[in-house]
PDB file of C-alpha atoms in Angstrom:
ATOM      1  CA  MET C   1     -61.554 179.463  22.169  1.00  0.00           C
ATOM      2  CA  SER C   2     -58.904 178.364  24.306  1.00  0.00           C
ATOM      3  CA  ALA C   3     -59.269 176.424  26.959  1.00  0.00           C
ATOM      4  CA  ARG C   4     -59.627 178.648  30.044  1.00  0.00           C
ATOM      5  CA  ASP C   5     -62.974 179.683  28.194  1.00  0.00           C
ATOM      6  CA  VAL C   6     -64.868 176.964  28.634  1.00  0.00           C
ATOM      7  CA  PRO C   7     -66.824 176.849  32.126  1.00  0.00           C
ATOM      8  CA  THR C   8     -68.381 172.874  31.469  1.00  0.00           C
ATOM      9  CA  PRO C   9     -67.860 170.655  33.397  1.00  0.00           C
ATOM     10  CA  PRO C  10     -65.178 167.297  32.123  1.00  0.00           C
ATOM     11  CA  GLY C  11     -66.349 164.824  30.014  1.00  0.00           C
ATOM     12  CA  ASP C  12     -67.841 166.835  26.906  1.00  0.00           C
ATOM     13  CA  GLY C  13     -64.435 168.290  25.286  1.00  0.00           C
ATOM     14  CA  ALA C  14     -64.512 171.004  27.558  1.00  0.00           C
ATOM     15  CA  ALA C  15     -61.255 172.267  29.700  1.00  0.00           C
ATOM     16  CA  ASN C  16     -61.248 174.151  32.720  1.00  0.00           C
ATOM     17  CA  THR C  17     -58.565 175.184  35.161  1.00  0.00           C
ATOM     18  CA  PRO C  18     -58.442 173.482  38.917  1.00  0.00           C
ATOM     19  CA  ALA C  19     -57.967 175.865  41.796  1.00  0.00           C
ATOM     20  CA  GLY C  20     -54.599 176.040  43.065  1.00  0.00           C
ATOM     21  CA  ASP C  21     -52.445 173.529  41.908  1.00  0.00           C
ATOM     22  CA  GLY C  22     -51.828 175.054  38.172  1.00  0.00           C
ATOM     23  CA  TRP C  23     -52.600 172.638  35.916  1.00  0.00           C
ATOM     24  CA  VAL C  24     -54.998 173.119  32.992  1.00  0.00           C
ATOM     25  CA  GLU C  25     -57.206 170.390  32.795  1.00  0.00           C
ATOM     26  CA  GLY C  26     -60.049 168.861  30.071  1.00  0.00           C
ATOM     27  CA  ARG C  27     -61.383 165.339  29.492  1.00  0.00           C
ATOM     28  CA  PHE C  28     -61.844 164.304  25.227  1.00  0.00           C
ATOM     29  CA  THR C  29     -63.594 160.984  23.809  1.00  0.00           C
ATOM     30  CA  VAL C  30     -61.086 159.509  21.669  1.00  0.00           C
ATOM     31  CA  ARG C  31     -63.316 159.328  18.279  1.00  0.00           C
ATOM     32  CA  ARG C  32     -60.775 157.440  15.518  1.00  0.00           C
ATOM     33  CA  GLU C  33     -62.945 154.606  13.815  1.00  0.00           C
ATOM     34  CA  LEU C  34     -59.885 152.683  15.142  1.00  0.00           C
ATOM     35  CA  GLY C  35     -58.871 154.423  18.799  1.00  0.00           C
ATOM     36  CA  LEU C  36     -55.777 155.886  19.884  1.00  0.00           C
ATOM     37  CA  HIS C  37     -53.163 153.865  18.327  1.00  0.00           C
ATOM     38  CA  ALA C  38     -48.756 153.818  16.310  1.00  0.00           C
ATOM     39  CA  ARG C  39     -50.104 157.222  14.343  1.00  0.00           C
ATOM     40  CA  PRO C  40     -52.390 159.300  16.245  1.00  0.00           C
ATOM     41  CA  ALA C  41     -49.908 158.789  19.874  1.00  0.00           C
ATOM     42  CA  GLY C  42     -46.977 159.629  17.865  1.00  0.00           C
ATOM     43  CA  GLN C  43     -49.214 162.562  16.260  1.00  0.00           C
ATOM     44  CA  LEU C  44     -50.233 163.326  20.251  1.00  0.00           C
ATOM     45  CA  VAL C  45     -46.647 163.670  21.347  1.00  0.00           C
ATOM     46  CA  ALA C  46     -45.534 165.732  17.960  1.00  0.00           C
ATOM     47  CA  LEU C  47     -48.368 168.131  18.898  1.00  0.00           C
ATOM     48  CA  ALA C  48     -46.888 168.280  22.593  1.00  0.00           C
ATOM     49  CA  ALA C  49     -43.524 168.733  21.922  1.00  0.00           C
ATOM     50  CA  LYS C  50     -44.470 171.884  20.184  1.00  0.00           C
ATOM     51  CA  PHE C  51     -45.428 172.457  24.105  1.00  0.00           C
ATOM     52  CA  GLN C  52     -42.825 174.402  26.973  1.00  0.00           C
ATOM     53  CA  SER C  53     -45.716 172.617  29.289  1.00  0.00           C
ATOM     54  CA  GLU C  54     -45.620 169.824  31.286  1.00  0.00           C
ATOM     55  CA  ILE C  55     -48.144 167.486  29.768  1.00  0.00           C
ATOM     56  CA  GLU C  56     -49.938 164.071  30.509  1.00  0.00           C
ATOM     57  CA  VAL C  57     -52.694 161.678  29.704  1.00  0.00           C
ATOM     58  CA  GLY C  58     -54.266 159.796  31.797  1.00  0.00           C
ATOM     59  CA  ILE C  59     -57.899 158.216  32.066  1.00  0.00           C
ATOM     60  CA  ASP C  60     -59.735 156.366  35.077  1.00  0.00           C
ATOM     61  CA  GLY C  61     -56.661 158.385  37.522  1.00  0.00           C
ATOM     62  CA  ARG C  62     -53.961 156.940  35.991  1.00  0.00           C
ATOM     63  CA  TRP C  63     -51.834 159.778  34.675  1.00  0.00           C
ATOM     64  CA  VAL C  64     -48.608 159.081  31.709  1.00  0.00           C
ATOM     65  CA  ASN C  65     -46.013 161.006  29.847  1.00  0.00           C
ATOM     66  CA  GLY C  66     -47.780 163.117  27.161  1.00  0.00           C
ATOM     67  CA  ARG C  67     -44.441 162.936  25.413  1.00  0.00           C
ATOM     68  CA  SER C  68     -44.303 159.539  25.492  1.00  0.00           C
ATOM     69  CA  VAL C  69     -45.684 157.516  22.633  1.00  0.00           C
ATOM     70  CA  LEU C  70     -46.135 154.033  24.695  1.00  0.00           C
ATOM     71  CA  SER C  71     -46.449 155.647  27.383  1.00  0.00           C
ATOM     72  CA  ILE C  72     -50.020 157.199  25.708  1.00  0.00           C
ATOM     73  CA  LEU C  73     -49.920 153.312  24.022  1.00  0.00           C
ATOM     74  CA  SER C  74     -50.058 152.139  27.294  1.00  0.00           C
ATOM     75  CA  LEU C  75     -54.028 154.220  27.809  1.00  0.00           C
ATOM     76  CA  ALA C  76     -55.245 151.367  25.221  1.00  0.00           C
ATOM     77  CA  GLY C  77     -57.284 154.007  24.064  1.00  0.00           C
ATOM     78  CA  VAL C  78     -60.090 152.464  22.033  1.00  0.00           C
ATOM     79  CA  ARG C  79     -62.819 154.943  20.406  1.00  0.00           C
ATOM     80  CA  GLY C  80     -65.058 155.955  22.551  1.00  0.00           C
ATOM     81  CA  THR C  81     -62.796 156.309  25.730  1.00  0.00           C
ATOM     82  CA  GLU C  82     -62.298 159.249  27.650  1.00  0.00           C
ATOM     83  CA  LEU C  83     -59.094 160.362  28.090  1.00  0.00           C
ATOM     84  CA  ALA C  84     -58.485 163.375  30.213  1.00  0.00           C
ATOM     85  CA  LEU C  85     -55.495 165.878  29.437  1.00  0.00           C
ATOM     86  CA  ARG C  86     -53.978 168.127  31.883  1.00  0.00           C
ATOM     87  CA  ALA C  87     -51.301 170.868  31.256  1.00  0.00           C
ATOM     88  CA  ARG C  88     -48.874 173.106  33.984  1.00  0.00           C
ATOM     89  CA  GLY C  89     -47.140 175.883  32.154  1.00  0.00           C
ATOM     90  CA  ALA C  90     -47.148 179.189  30.585  1.00  0.00           C
ATOM     91  CA  ASP C  91     -49.108 177.648  27.407  1.00  0.00           C
ATOM     92  CA  ALA C  92     -51.225 174.760  29.150  1.00  0.00           C
ATOM     93  CA  ALA C  93     -54.547 175.880  28.074  1.00  0.00           C
ATOM     94  CA  ASP C  94     -53.054 176.066  24.248  1.00  0.00           C
ATOM     95  CA  ALA C  95     -51.676 172.709  25.194  1.00  0.00           C
ATOM     96  CA  VAL C  96     -54.917 171.158  25.895  1.00  0.00           C
ATOM     97  CA  ALA C  97     -57.154 172.564  23.533  1.00  0.00           C
ATOM     98  CA  ALA C  98     -54.740 171.684  20.663  1.00  0.00           C
ATOM     99  CA  LEU C  99     -54.210 168.321  22.023  1.00  0.00           C
ATOM    100  CA  GLY C 100     -57.553 167.871  22.869  1.00  0.00           C
ATOM    101  CA  ALA C 101     -58.876 168.203  19.435  1.00  0.00           C
ATOM    102  CA  LEU C 102     -56.425 166.071  17.936  1.00  0.00           C
ATOM    103  CA  ILE C 103     -57.998 163.394  20.307  1.00  0.00           C
ATOM    104  CA  GLU C 104     -61.813 164.651  18.813  1.00  0.00           C
ATOM    105  CA  ALA C 105     -60.439 164.336  15.718  1.00  0.00           C
ATOM    106  CA  PRO C 106     -62.786 161.844  13.720  1.00  0.00           C
ATOM    107  CA  SER C 107     -60.136 160.813  11.362  1.00  0.00           C
ATOM    108  CA  GLU C 108     -56.634 160.804  10.439  1.00  0.00           C
ATOM    109  CA  SER C 109     -55.972 163.293   7.810  1.00  0.00           C
ATOM    110  CA  ALA C 110     -57.568 165.761  11.161  1.00  0.00           C
TER     111      ALA C 110
END
């Protein structure tokens, strides 16, 4: 299922398309025991690089560049933190779905 196909509200790993601004958004919970530390942040950035879309990661209304490890680390995503993802571009829905799955992966091997 792609991000644009999920009609549920944010907060449960769902993604949706906000009206009129071109962003595809989703909210995902950090499930890794050690949170979103350097290695998973690097994995997130490496995966983001495979997409053409503009990608941002946010928490509490603060958005950072989804292609910057240091910016992602600045969000201090500990286990249980709900992060927002948004992407804008040709492959935005695929980017949000793939990056969201990585954020919600319970271990380093995912």
